[in-house]
Structure formats: C-alpha cells, structure tokens
Coordinates of C-alpha atoms in Angstrom, one line a residue:
M1 CA 0.9 16.5 -12.1
S2 CA 3.5 17.3 -14.7
A3 CA 7.2 17.6 -14.0
G4 CA 7.2 21.2 -15.1
A5 CA 4.4 22.2 -12.7
Q6 CA 6.2 20.4 -9.9
G7 CA 9.4 22.4 -10.5
E8 CA 7.7 25.5 -9.0
K9 CA 6.1 23.7 -6.0
S10 CA 7.3 22.2 -2.8
A11 CA 7.2 18.6 -4.1
R12 CA 9.8 19.1 -6.9
R13 CA 9.9 16.0 -9.0
E14 CA 12.6 15.3 -11.5
K15 CA 12.6 12.9 -14.5
D16 CA 14.6 9.6 -14.3
P17 CA 18.2 10.6 -13.6
R18 CA 19.3 8.1 -16.3
D19 CA 18.0 10.5 -18.9
V20 CA 20.5 13.2 -17.9
P21 CA 24.3 13.2 -17.8
D22 CA 24.5 13.4 -14.0
S23 CA 22.9 10.4 -12.3
R24 CA 21.8 12.6 -9.4
P25 CA 19.3 15.4 -9.6
Q26 CA 20.5 18.9 -9.8
A27 CA 19.1 21.7 -7.6
P28 CA 17.9 24.9 -9.5
A29 CA 20.6 27.4 -9.8
P30 CA 20.1 30.7 -7.8
P31 CA 19.4 33.8 -9.8
A32 CA 22.5 35.6 -11.0
P33 CA 23.3 38.8 -9.0
A34 CA 22.4 41.9 -10.9
R35 CA 25.7 43.7 -10.0
P36 CA 28.7 44.6 -12.1
S37 CA 31.1 43.3 -9.5
R38 CA 32.8 39.9 -10.3
E39 CA 33.0 38.8 -6.7
P40 CA 29.6 38.0 -5.1
M41 CA 28.6 39.7 -2.0
P42 CA 28.6 37.7 1.3
V43 CA 24.8 37.8 1.3
D44 CA 24.7 36.1 -2.1
R45 CA 27.0 33.4 -0.9
L46 CA 24.7 32.9 2.1
E47 CA 21.7 32.6 -0.1
R48 CA 23.4 30.0 -2.3
D49 CA 24.5 28.0 0.8
L50 CA 21.0 28.1 2.2
E51 CA 19.6 26.9 -1.2
R52 CA 22.1 24.0 -1.3
L53 CA 20.9 23.0 2.2
A54 CA 17.3 23.3 1.3
V55 CA 17.5 21.6 -2.1
P56 CA 20.6 19.5 -2.2
K57 CA 22.0 18.3 -5.6
R58 CA 22.5 14.9 -4.1
S59 CA 22.1 13.0 -0.9
L60 CA 23.6 14.7 2.2
F61 CA 25.4 11.3 2.8
E62 CA 28.4 11.6 0.5
R63 CA 29.3 8.6 -1.6
D64 CA 32.6 6.9 -1.0
A65 CA 33.2 4.1 -3.5
D66 CA 36.3 2.7 -1.8
A67 CA 34.5 2.6 1.6
G68 CA 31.5 1.0 -0.1
R69 CA 33.5 -1.8 -1.6
A70 CA 35.3 -2.4 1.7
A71 CA 32.0 -2.7 3.5
L72 CA 30.9 -5.6 1.2
A73 CA 34.1 -7.6 1.7
A74 CA 33.6 -11.2 2.9
G75 CA 34.1 -12.2 6.5
P76 CA 33.4 -10.5 9.8
R77 CA 33.8 -6.8 10.0
R78 CA 34.0 -4.1 12.7
A79 CA 33.0 -0.5 13.0
N80 CA 35.4 2.3 12.2
P81 CA 37.9 2.8 15.1
L82 CA 36.7 6.4 15.5
S83 CA 33.5 5.0 16.9
V84 CA 35.5 4.1 20.1
L85 CA 36.0 7.8 20.7
V86 CA 32.3 8.6 20.0
D87 CA 31.1 5.9 22.5
A88 CA 33.6 7.0 25.1
V89 CA 32.5 10.7 24.9
K90 CA 28.8 9.7 25.1
G91 CA 29.4 7.4 28.1
A92 CA 31.6 9.8 30.0
S93 CA 29.5 13.0 29.3
G94 CA 26.7 12.0 31.7
F95 CA 29.0 11.3 34.7
V96 CA 31.1 14.4 34.0
A97 CA 27.9 16.5 33.9
L98 CA 26.7 15.2 37.3
I99 CA 30.1 16.0 38.9
A100 CA 30.2 19.5 37.3
V101 CA 26.7 20.3 38.5
A102 CA 27.5 19.2 42.0
R103 CA 30.6 21.5 42.1
V104 CA 29.5 24.4 40.0
G105 CA 28.8 26.5 43.0
R106 CA 32.3 26.2 44.3
I107 CA 33.8 26.6 40.8
L108 CA 31.8 29.9 40.2
S109 CA 33.0 31.2 43.5
G110 CA 36.6 30.9 42.4
D111 CA 37.7 27.7 44.1
L112 CA 40.5 26.5 41.8
A113 CA 40.9 23.3 43.8
A114 CA 37.4 22.3 43.0
L115 CA 38.0 23.1 39.3
G116 CA 41.1 20.9 39.3
Q117 CA 39.4 18.1 41.0
T118 CA 36.5 18.2 38.5
A119 CA 38.9 18.2 35.6
L120 CA 40.9 15.2 37.1
A121 CA 37.7 13.3 37.7
A122 CA 36.5 14.0 34.1
A123 CA 39.9 12.7 32.7
I124 CA 39.7 9.5 34.8
I125 CA 36.1 8.8 33.8
F126 CA 36.9 9.4 30.1
V127 CA 39.9 7.0 30.2
V128 CA 37.8 4.3 31.9
C129 CA 35.0 4.8 29.3
L130 CA 37.5 4.7 26.5
G131 CA 38.8 1.3 27.7
F132 CA 35.3 -0.2 27.9
S133 CA 34.4 1.3 24.5
Y134 CA 37.5 -0.3 23.0
A135 CA 36.7 -3.7 24.5
A136 CA 33.1 -3.5 23.2
W137 CA 34.4 -2.5 19.8
R138 CA 36.7 -5.5 19.6
A139 CA 33.9 -7.8 20.6
R140 CA 31.2 -6.5 18.2
T141 CA 31.3 -7.8 14.6
W142 CA 28.9 -8.3 11.7
E143 CA 28.9 -10.2 8.4
F144 CA 26.7 -11.3 5.6
T145 CA 25.6 -14.9 5.4
P146 CA 23.2 -16.8 3.1
E147 CA 20.5 -16.7 5.8
G148 CA 20.8 -13.1 6.9
L149 CA 23.0 -10.4 8.5
V150 CA 24.8 -11.9 11.6
V151 CA 25.7 -9.6 14.4
R152 CA 27.9 -10.8 17.3
W153 CA 28.7 -8.9 20.5
G154 CA 29.3 -9.3 24.2
L155 CA 32.3 -9.3 26.5
A156 CA 31.6 -11.9 29.2
N157 CA 28.5 -13.4 27.5
R158 CA 28.9 -13.7 23.8
R159 CA 25.7 -13.2 21.8
E160 CA 24.7 -13.6 18.2
L161 CA 21.7 -12.2 16.3
T162 CA 20.7 -13.2 12.7
V163 CA 18.5 -10.7 10.9
P164 CA 16.8 -12.5 7.9
Y165 CA 16.9 -10.4 4.8
E166 CA 13.2 -11.0 3.9
H167 CA 12.1 -9.7 7.3
I168 CA 13.6 -6.3 7.0
H169 CA 11.0 -3.5 7.0
T170 CA 13.0 -0.3 7.2
V171 CA 16.7 0.5 7.2
N172 CA 17.4 3.9 8.8
M173 CA 20.7 5.7 8.4
S174 CA 21.4 8.6 10.9
S175 CA 24.3 10.7 12.0
E176 CA 24.3 12.8 15.2
L177 CA 26.3 15.9 15.6
L178 CA 29.3 14.3 17.2
E179 CA 29.3 11.4 14.6
R180 CA 28.9 13.9 11.8
L181 CA 32.0 15.8 12.9
L182 CA 34.0 12.5 12.6
G183 CA 32.2 11.4 9.4
L184 CA 30.4 8.5 11.0
M185 CA 26.9 7.2 11.0
T186 CA 24.6 4.5 12.3
L187 CA 22.6 1.9 10.3
N188 CA 19.5 0.7 12.1
L189 CA 17.7 -2.4 10.8
D190 CA 14.0 -2.6 11.8
T191 CA 12.2 -5.9 11.4
G192 CA 9.2 -5.0 13.6
A193 CA 10.7 -7.0 16.5
A194 CA 13.2 -4.4 17.5
S195 CA 11.9 -4.4 21.1
D196 CA 13.5 -7.8 21.5
E197 CA 16.6 -6.9 19.4
G198 CA 17.3 -3.6 21.0
D199 CA 20.6 -2.1 19.9
A200 CA 21.8 -5.4 18.6
S201 CA 20.3 -4.6 15.2
K202 CA 22.2 -1.3 14.9
L203 CA 25.5 -1.0 13.1
R204 CA 27.4 2.0 14.5
G205 CA 30.5 3.7 13.4
L206 CA 30.2 3.4 9.6
R207 CA 31.5 5.7 7.0
A208 CA 29.0 7.3 4.6
G209 CA 29.9 5.1 1.7
E210 CA 29.9 2.0 3.9
A211 CA 26.5 2.7 5.3
E212 CA 24.9 3.3 1.9
A213 CA 26.6 0.3 0.3
L214 CA 25.4 -1.9 3.2
R215 CA 21.8 -0.6 2.8
A216 CA 21.7 -1.2 -0.9
E217 CA 23.2 -4.7 -0.4
L218 CA 20.6 -5.5 2.3
F219 CA 17.7 -4.6 -0.1
C220 CA 19.4 -6.5 -2.9
R221 CA 19.6 -9.6 -0.7
K222 CA 16.0 -9.0 0.5
R223 CA 14.7 -9.1 -3.1
F224 CA 16.7 -12.3 -3.8
A225 CA 15.4 -14.0 -0.6
E226 CA 11.8 -13.1 -1.5
R227 CA 12.3 -14.5 -5.0
R228 CA 13.5 -17.7 -3.6
A229 CA 10.5 -17.8 -1.2
D230 CA 8.2 -17.3 -4.2
E231 CA 9.9 -20.2 -6.0
R232 CA 9.5 -22.5 -3.1
D233 CA 5.8 -21.5 -2.9
G234 CA 5.3 -22.6 -6.6
V235 CA 5.6 -19.2 -8.4
A236 CA 7.0 -19.6 -11.9
E237 CA 10.7 -18.8 -12.2
G238 CA 9.9 -16.2 -14.9
E239 CA 7.6 -14.4 -12.5
A240 CA 9.8 -14.8 -9.4
G241 CA 13.0 -13.5 -11.2
A242 CA 16.5 -14.8 -11.7
G243 CA 18.2 -17.1 -9.3
A244 CA 21.0 -14.8 -8.1
P245 CA 21.1 -11.3 -6.5
D246 CA 21.0 -8.5 -9.0
R247 CA 23.7 -5.9 -7.9
A248 CA 23.3 -3.6 -10.9
E249 CA 23.6 0.1 -10.0
E250 CA 20.3 1.4 -8.9
R251 CA 19.0 4.9 -9.6
P252 CA 15.9 6.5 -8.3
I253 CA 12.8 6.4 -10.4
A254 CA 11.5 9.7 -8.9
V255 CA 13.0 12.4 -6.7
F256 CA 11.2 15.1 -4.6
T257 CA 12.8 18.0 -2.7
L258 CA 11.5 20.8 -0.6
G259 CA 12.2 24.3 -2.0
G260 CA 13.5 27.2 0.2
R261 CA 10.1 29.1 0.3
D262 CA 8.1 25.9 1.1
L263 CA 10.8 24.9 3.6
M264 CA 10.1 28.1 5.5
L265 CA 6.4 27.6 5.3
A266 CA 6.7 24.0 6.5
A267 CA 8.7 25.1 9.5
A268 CA 6.2 27.9 10.3
S269 CA 3.1 25.7 10.0
Q270 CA 4.6 23.0 12.3
M271 CA 5.4 25.4 15.1
S272 CA 4.4 24.3 18.7
A273 CA 4.8 27.5 20.6
G274 CA 2.9 26.3 23.7
S275 CA 5.1 23.2 24.3
Q276 CA 8.3 25.2 23.7
A277 CA 7.1 28.0 26.0
L278 CA 6.3 25.4 28.7
A279 CA 9.8 23.9 28.4
L280 CA 11.3 27.4 28.7
V281 CA 9.3 28.1 31.9
I282 CA 10.4 24.8 33.4
M283 CA 14.0 25.6 32.5
L284 CA 13.8 29.0 34.1
V285 CA 12.3 27.6 37.3
N286 CA 14.9 24.9 37.5
G287 CA 17.6 27.5 36.9
A288 CA 16.2 29.7 39.7
N289 CA 16.1 26.8 42.1
Q290 CA 19.8 26.0 41.3
L291 CA 20.8 29.6 42.0
I292 CA 19.0 29.5 45.3
E293 CA 20.7 26.3 46.3
W294 CA 24.1 27.8 45.4
G295 CA 23.4 30.9 47.4
M296 CA 23.6 33.2 44.4
L297 CA 19.9 34.2 44.7
D298 CA 18.6 35.2 48.1
V299 CA 14.8 35.0 48.3
V300 CA 14.4 33.6 51.7
G301 CA 15.2 36.7 53.7
R302 CA 13.6 39.1 51.2
G303 CA 10.5 37.0 50.4
E304 CA 8.0 39.3 52.0
E305 CA 9.6 42.4 50.5
L306 CA 9.5 40.9 47.0
M307 CA 5.9 39.8 47.4
A308 CA 4.8 43.2 48.6
G309 CA 6.5 44.9 45.6
V310 CA 5.1 42.5 43.0
A311 CA 1.6 42.2 44.3
P312 CA 0.1 45.4 42.8
I313 CA 1.4 44.4 39.3
V314 CA 1.1 40.7 39.4
V315 CA -1.5 40.4 36.6
P316 CA 0.5 42.6 34.0
V317 CA 3.7 40.9 34.9
V318 CA 2.2 37.4 34.4
L319 CA 0.6 38.4 31.1
A320 CA 3.8 39.9 29.9
F321 CA 5.8 36.9 30.9
L322 CA 3.4 34.5 29.1
I323 CA 3.5 36.6 25.9
V324 CA 7.3 36.7 25.9
A325 CA 7.4 33.0 26.6
L326 CA 5.1 32.2 23.8
L327 CA 7.0 34.4 21.3
L328 CA 10.3 32.8 22.3
G329 CA 8.7 29.4 22.1
A330 CA 7.5 30.1 18.6
V331 CA 10.9 31.3 17.5
V332 CA 12.6 28.2 19.0
S333 CA 10.1 25.9 17.5
F334 CA 10.5 27.5 14.0
V335 CA 14.3 27.2 14.1
L336 CA 14.1 23.6 15.3
N337 CA 11.7 22.7 12.4
L338 CA 13.9 24.5 9.9
V339 CA 17.0 22.6 11.0
R340 CA 15.0 19.3 11.0
Y341 CA 13.6 19.6 7.5
A342 CA 16.6 21.2 5.8
G343 CA 17.9 19.0 3.1
Y344 CA 14.6 17.1 2.7
R345 CA 14.7 14.6 -0.1
V346 CA 12.6 11.6 -1.0
E347 CA 13.7 9.0 -3.6
R348 CA 11.7 6.1 -4.9
Y349 CA 13.3 3.0 -6.1
A350 CA 11.7 -0.2 -7.5
D351 CA 11.3 -1.8 -4.1
R352 CA 11.8 1.0 -1.5
V353 CA 11.4 4.6 -0.7
V354 CA 14.2 6.6 0.9
V355 CA 13.5 9.8 2.9
E356 CA 16.3 12.0 4.0
H357 CA 16.4 15.2 6.0
G358 CA 18.2 17.1 8.7
L359 CA 20.9 19.7 9.0
L360 CA 22.8 19.1 12.3
S361 CA 21.7 15.5 12.8
R362 CA 21.2 13.8 9.5
S363 CA 18.7 11.0 8.9
S364 CA 17.9 8.8 6.0
R365 CA 15.1 6.2 6.3
A366 CA 14.6 3.5 3.7
L367 CA 11.3 1.6 3.9
A368 CA 10.2 -1.4 1.8
S369 CA 7.2 -0.4 -0.3
E370 CA 5.3 -3.6 0.3
R371 CA 5.7 -3.2 4.1
V372 CA 3.7 0.0 4.2
Q373 CA 0.6 -0.7 6.3
Y374 CA -1.3 2.5 5.6
V375 CA -0.8 6.2 4.6
S376 CA -2.1 9.1 6.6
V377 CA -2.6 12.7 5.5
R378 CA -2.5 15.2 8.4
Q379 CA -3.6 18.8 8.5
G380 CA -3.4 21.2 11.4
V381 CA -5.4 24.4 11.6
I382 CA -2.9 26.5 9.6
R383 CA -2.4 23.8 6.9
Q384 CA -6.2 23.4 6.5
L385 CA -6.5 27.1 5.8
I386 CA -3.7 27.2 3.2
G387 CA -4.5 23.8 1.6
Y388 CA -1.4 21.9 2.6
A389 CA -0.8 18.6 4.4
E390 CA 1.8 16.3 5.9
V391 CA 2.0 12.8 4.3
R392 CA 3.2 9.9 6.4
A393 CA 3.7 6.2 5.8
V394 CA 3.2 3.7 8.7
V395 CA 5.2 0.5 8.7
V396 CA 5.7 -2.3 11.2
A397 CA 8.2 -1.2 13.9
A398 CA 8.9 -1.5 17.6
V399 CA 7.4 1.0 20.1
G400 CA 9.7 4.0 20.4
E401 CA 10.9 7.0 18.6
E402 CA 13.2 7.6 15.6
D403 CA 14.3 11.1 14.8
G404 CA 11.7 12.6 17.1
E405 CA 8.8 10.7 15.5
P406 CA 7.2 7.3 16.4
A407 CA 9.4 4.6 15.1
G408 CA 6.8 3.2 12.8
E409 CA 5.9 6.5 11.1
V410 CA 7.9 7.9 8.2
V411 CA 7.2 11.5 7.0
L412 CA 7.1 11.1 3.2
H413 CA 6.5 14.8 2.7
P414 CA 6.2 17.5 5.4
F415 CA 4.4 20.2 3.3
L416 CA 2.5 19.1 0.3
R417 CA -0.3 20.9 -1.5
M418 CA -3.5 18.8 -1.4
G419 CA -4.0 19.2 -5.1
D420 CA -0.7 17.5 -5.6
L421 CA -1.4 14.6 -3.3
D422 CA -2.4 12.0 -5.9
G423 CA 0.5 13.0 -8.2
F424 CA 3.0 12.6 -5.3
L425 CA 1.6 9.2 -4.3
A426 CA 1.6 8.1 -7.9
E427 CA 5.3 8.6 -8.0
V428 CA 6.2 7.4 -4.4
L429 CA 3.6 4.8 -3.5
P430 CA 1.5 4.1 -6.6
C431 CA -0.9 1.7 -4.9
Y432 CA -2.3 4.5 -2.8
A433 CA -2.7 7.1 -5.6
G434 CA -6.3 8.3 -6.2
V435 CA -7.8 6.3 -3.3
L436 CA -9.4 9.4 -1.7
G437 CA -11.1 10.2 -5.0
R438 CA -12.3 6.7 -5.8
A439 CA -13.9 5.9 -2.4
E440 CA -17.5 6.7 -1.9
L441 CA -17.4 8.5 1.5
G442 CA -20.3 8.6 3.9
R443 CA -21.0 11.3 6.6
L444 CA -22.0 11.0 10.2
G445 CA -25.6 11.7 11.1
P446 CA -27.2 14.4 13.4
V447 CA -27.0 11.9 16.3
A448 CA -23.2 12.0 16.1
L449 CA -23.2 15.8 16.4
R450 CA -25.4 15.7 19.5
R451 CA -23.2 13.1 21.2
A452 CA -20.0 15.0 20.3
M453 CA -21.4 18.2 21.8
V454 CA -22.3 16.4 25.0
R455 CA -18.8 15.0 25.3
A456 CA -17.3 18.4 24.7
V457 CA -19.2 20.3 27.4
I458 CA -20.1 17.7 30.0
W459 CA -16.8 18.3 32.0
W460 CA -17.4 22.0 32.5
P461 CA -20.1 22.0 35.2
F462 CA -18.2 19.4 37.3
V463 CA -15.0 21.4 37.1
A464 CA -16.8 24.7 38.0
A465 CA -18.5 23.0 41.0
A466 CA -15.2 21.6 42.2
V467 CA -13.5 25.0 42.0
G468 CA -16.4 26.6 43.8
I469 CA -16.2 24.1 46.6
G470 CA -12.5 24.6 46.9
M471 CA -12.9 28.4 47.2
W472 CA -15.6 27.9 49.8
L473 CA -13.3 25.7 51.9
L474 CA -10.5 28.3 51.6
G475 CA -12.9 31.0 52.8
L476 CA -13.8 28.9 55.9
S477 CA -10.1 28.3 56.7
G478 CA -9.2 32.0 56.3
L479 CA -6.5 31.4 53.7
A480 CA -8.5 33.2 51.0
E481 CA -8.3 36.5 52.8
W482 CA -4.6 36.2 53.6
A483 CA -3.7 35.4 49.9
A484 CA -6.5 37.4 48.2
W485 CA -4.0 39.3 46.1
L486 CA -2.9 36.0 44.5
T487 CA -6.1 33.9 44.5
G488 CA -8.2 36.5 42.8
P489 CA -6.0 36.8 39.7
L490 CA -5.6 33.0 39.6
V491 CA -9.4 32.4 39.7
V492 CA -9.9 35.0 36.9
A493 CA -7.2 33.4 34.8
A494 CA -8.6 29.9 35.4
A495 CA -12.1 31.0 34.4
V496 CA -10.8 32.6 31.2
L497 CA -8.7 29.5 30.3
S498 CA -11.7 27.2 31.0
A499 CA -13.9 29.3 28.8
V500 CA -11.3 29.3 26.0
L501 CA -10.9 25.5 26.4
L502 CA -14.7 25.0 26.3
V503 CA -15.0 27.0 23.1
G504 CA -12.1 25.1 21.6
L505 CA -13.6 21.7 22.4
V506 CA -17.0 22.7 21.1
T507 CA -15.5 24.0 17.9
D508 CA -13.4 20.8 17.5
A509 CA -16.5 18.6 18.0
L510 CA -18.5 20.6 15.4
L511 CA -15.7 20.5 12.8
S512 CA -15.0 16.8 13.6
W513 CA -18.7 16.0 12.9
R514 CA -18.7 18.1 9.8
F515 CA -15.6 16.7 8.1
S516 CA -15.5 13.0 9.3
R517 CA -15.9 10.5 6.5
Y518 CA -15.8 6.8 6.0
G519 CA -15.9 4.6 2.9
Y520 CA -14.0 2.0 0.9
T521 CA -13.1 0.8 -2.5
D522 CA -12.6 -2.8 -3.6
R523 CA -9.2 -2.9 -2.0
E524 CA -8.8 0.1 0.3
L525 CA -10.5 1.5 3.4
V526 CA -10.7 5.3 4.0
L527 CA -11.3 7.1 7.3
V528 CA -11.3 10.8 7.8
S529 CA -11.4 12.0 11.4
G530 CA -10.6 15.1 13.5
G531 CA -11.7 18.7 13.7
L532 CA -9.1 21.3 14.3
T533 CA -6.5 18.7 13.4
R534 CA -7.6 16.4 10.6
C535 CA -6.3 13.0 9.6
S536 CA -7.2 11.1 6.5
V537 CA -6.1 7.4 6.5
M538 CA -5.9 5.1 3.5
V539 CA -5.3 1.4 4.5
S540 CA -5.1 -1.5 2.2
R541 CA -7.6 -4.3 2.9
A542 CA -4.8 -6.8 2.7
H543 CA -3.1 -5.1 5.7
V544 CA -6.2 -4.9 7.9
Q545 CA -5.8 -7.6 10.5
H546 CA -8.6 -6.7 12.8
L547 CA -11.8 -4.7 12.3
A548 CA -14.2 -4.4 15.2
V549 CA -17.6 -2.7 15.5
S550 CA -18.8 -2.0 19.0
A551 CA -21.7 -0.1 20.6
N552 CA -22.4 0.7 24.2
P553 CA -26.0 1.0 25.6
F554 CA -26.2 4.7 24.7
Q555 CA -25.0 4.1 21.2
R556 CA -27.4 1.2 20.7
R557 CA -30.3 3.4 21.7
A558 CA -29.1 6.1 19.3
G559 CA -28.5 3.6 16.5
V560 CA -24.8 4.3 16.1
A561 CA -21.6 2.3 16.6
S562 CA -17.8 2.7 16.9
L563 CA -15.3 1.4 14.4
A564 CA -11.8 0.3 15.3
I565 CA -9.1 -1.1 12.9
R566 CA -5.8 -2.7 13.6
T567 CA -2.9 -3.5 11.3
A568 CA 0.4 -5.2 11.9
A569 CA 1.8 -1.8 12.7
S570 CA 2.0 -0.9 16.4
R571 CA 0.6 2.6 15.7
A572 CA -3.2 3.0 15.5
D573 CA -3.6 6.8 15.1
G574 CA -6.6 7.7 12.8
L575 CA -7.8 4.1 12.6
A576 CA -11.0 4.6 14.6
L577 CA -14.3 6.5 14.2
R578 CA -17.1 7.0 16.7
D579 CA -20.8 7.3 16.2
L580 CA -21.2 6.2 12.6
P581 CA -24.6 4.8 11.6
A582 CA -25.0 1.2 12.7
G583 CA -25.9 0.1 9.2
S584 CA -22.8 1.6 7.7
A585 CA -20.7 -0.1 10.4
D586 CA -22.2 -3.4 9.5
A587 CA -21.5 -2.7 5.8
L588 CA -17.8 -2.1 6.6
L589 CA -17.7 -5.3 8.6
A590 CA -19.2 -7.2 5.7
W591 CA -16.7 -5.6 3.4
F592 CA -13.8 -6.9 5.5
R593 CA -15.2 -10.5 6.0
P594 CA -13.5 -13.1 3.8
R595 CA -15.5 -13.9 0.7
G596 CA -14.3 -17.4 0.4

C-alpha cells in the first residue's frame, strides 16, 4: 500500500514528518474556488472549516511549550485552578436539575416566587459545591518519583497511590465540552487494575501542553523502567538500551487520517436507527407523563373520547409514528457519529499508538504496542456489502466505558477498506500485518449448519404456543371482546415482527456457518465468526492465557466441539467458536500446549 494510493483513501498515510519542513502532517488543501471574486463565499469557508475538522493538520490538542515545561517541573503539582469551577458546576448541576424539575410546573404557570426560590437554591448549592471543590483541589497533588507517578488526595483520610511506569497500558487524554471551553483536559492512566484505582489514576484540570508533555514523559519513563528490568533479568546492556531516560523529541513514524467523504460514509455505515428511535419514544413518553403530572395535558377526563377517535386509524397512526421515529433516529445517529469521528487521527510511535477523534468532546488514547492483546476486524451488513471494516485493538483495562466504547477496546480505524488492512496494520501494529493471509483457515462442517438452524428456529413454536394460550385466556375472561380494536392490530404486528425475526435469525445462522473460519500460524490464532455482523480476530499465541475445548452430549454425538479463548484483557468478544470439528479443536489445543 503505497503512500500515493493512500492519499486518495480513507486511511491517508504520510511519510515520516522528519522528511518535510513541518514536523506535523499537512491536510490536503481544498480546491481553489473557480470564481473571479477575491473574497471567498461563505459556503467555501464552511467547506474549508469542515475539511480542517475532518483532516486536521495537527492534533486537536494544541501544543503549549511553556505549559509542557511547567508540567515536568520537580515536586508535587496541582491541577489548574479553573478545574475548581468545572468540578463545582458538575457537582451542582444534578441537584439544581432536580429542584428545577420539581418546580417547573409552578414556574411555567408564571409563579415568580417559585422562580426566585429556585434561583436562590441554585446559587447556594453552587457556592457549597465550589467550597468542596476548592478543598479537594488543594488536597490532590501528583509528582514523578523514581518508582512511579505518585498521586495523593483526600480531605479527612489522606490517601496515596503509586502507578509504576512499567505497568501502564494506555494513557487516555480527553476533554469534555465544559472543559474544552476552559481549555482543560483529563489524563487517565490505565494499568488494567483501574477497578481498584477508580478516579485516583486520573489527572484532571490539565492544560493541553501539560497533558501531552505528561503523557510523553510517562512513556519515556516506561521505556526506561522496562530497560532496567531487562538488565536485571540478564539482558545485555547493548540490547536493553542506555541507562537513562531518552527525552529526545519524538515524531510519529506513520500518520493516518479520515477524509471528508470517508468520514461521511463511516458515520452513515455506523448508524443505529433502532436504538435512537427507541430512545426518542421513551423520551416522548416521559415528556407526556410529566405534562400530565403538571396538569398541562388532560387525558383523564377525555380518555374515552380520545380512544374513540383514534381507534379507526390506530394502525396507520402507529405505522406512521414508527417510520418517523426511525427516520429521526437515523438522522440523530448519523450526526452523533459524525461528531464522534470528526478530527480522526492515528499516529504510530516507536513504542505506542495514539488515536484521536471527537469534535465537541475530544479524546486521545495512547496504548503501548506490546500491551495489545489482540486485534479485531468488524463488519456490519453495510460494510460487508461495500468492502469496508472497523479495526480495533484490545488491551488490558478495567470493566467500564471510555468515550462510549468498552474501556479495553481502542478503535484504530473506523472505516478502512479491506484491501488496505494489511498495509494499515504494517504501519500501525506490524506484528499483526498479513496474519489473515498467512493462516490456513478451516471451515465448519454440515453438522454445524444443522445445529445452527435448530438454534435459530427452536424458539418460534414455543412463543407461538404461549401467545395462543394467552389469547384463549383473554377470550374466556371477556377482555378480548372489550379491547378487540387494540388486541387485533397488536396480534398482527406481533406476528409480522416474529416472522421478520425468524427470517433474520435463520439468515444470520446460514451466513455464520458459511463464513466462520478458524486457523493459526506459528505465532497467531485466527477466528472468524458472525453472520450479519462479522468479526475476525487475530490473537498472538503469547497473549493466550487460557484455551478451552468443551463438548456437551449433543455435540459429542455429532462429533463437534466448542472453542473458547481468554487473554489478559477483560473483553472476550469474538474469542469463541461453536461446533467446529472435534479433530480441529484438538489440533488447536495441541498448538497451544507448551512444547517444552
């Protein structure tokens, strides 16, 4: 995958920035406007602004050399004083929202006294939260020591946490909307034990230059600590490296960005219209309930009149409402994805990979290359049809979420052409490049197809019987005749939905059997699973901690088995496969066994 070819694709790679005057990559310039006027039209300025957001010339986190030098000063340090205001606003917002919701009815009715009381209560709550935030800010410090980064906090009970440099897996840098307005960000150190560390391993209220300088210093000290560990283990000094941290200016080896066209396609292919439509319906129902409680919507006295008017057109109204909800859900999902992936950028350094994206809330995640447990390549229905995929790296992390994704998963590229996968991995994670092509992949047998079909359809007769029994009981009680105008359309809708679900499950089972693969190379294991949504996993043998082959009585009779793999990462998506031939499962188990 040449650099020239990549320039026209979503994964735009640039040569080493040290070969050009500017140390940071430059975004392609927009086409010159074909107009005689000297001043560009507003639409041209908008296009250029969107292009800068989609393909930024440099990191969205601006560099600040003075702040960076101040962050590395010796001794204990505190967050920026503006973080006191951020914490106070966050702490007070929840209480103020509860009070406002409780009094919104009186406020909307024109009660000025209620409005004044709400404003006074909000001011008192904010002042109290401001005092607590200031005290917590004074008590929380951090500093570099030879052993690790030491964080101290606590008002009544003083606490101290030491984060060893060599145990750091990822360092995430994020900035929410309120923090971004004040130029602040948060640095989150993940060692894989963050469930015990909690917020103690987070450094809040940092300037952009401070956060980036701290992250670079942490990885510098991490390399130095690992070299010292190698020397203690008997590695030659020439192989382990020098005996002092190397703080030379680092520049990325490779840079990838996401162009404007591919950014739009990535946002469109990741739409989840159903979930957004469901959230919209729930919000409307909750809003209607609130209006009823406030007395602004009277449906108690006019309930029978409303039902009588809606009954003849209930089916068209429901269908129209569902269509509108799905369309709105698709639009909302598209916009959210567009905002999320704007400014996407991945940079590879000698020992880490940095992934940055986000428009309103910015995020930059740096993961140590040697800590990557496995790489997954995911394709939904739309991406399978157009030949694109999402590439993720899984590292050791605590259970939770980071930027809307599981904490241990980092999206290396949200929209990559499958033909460019090996070239992209060769630049970002070279040890995983070409693994899918080198592995000899086996297929599932006909027995697996039969078992998959049975699992897909076995639920349908039981559900149909349960619904029939329920309708029979309603008929005996007389409720079915009283609400026939409602139960009839509901039964028809349920039957249609169950048929659609049955077809979808059968299709998914057939595609899953057709495309599932398993195999290995000398050092990597490959599993391909899924039907409508497909996941290809490449895991290094050195990172496999547990490989289990199991078979229930039905599987033993059919001559198949299930394979399950565990790594040090808490995530296990895609690391399992059902109904592969028993002989192949034993071969995989023998491949994993130590060879002495």
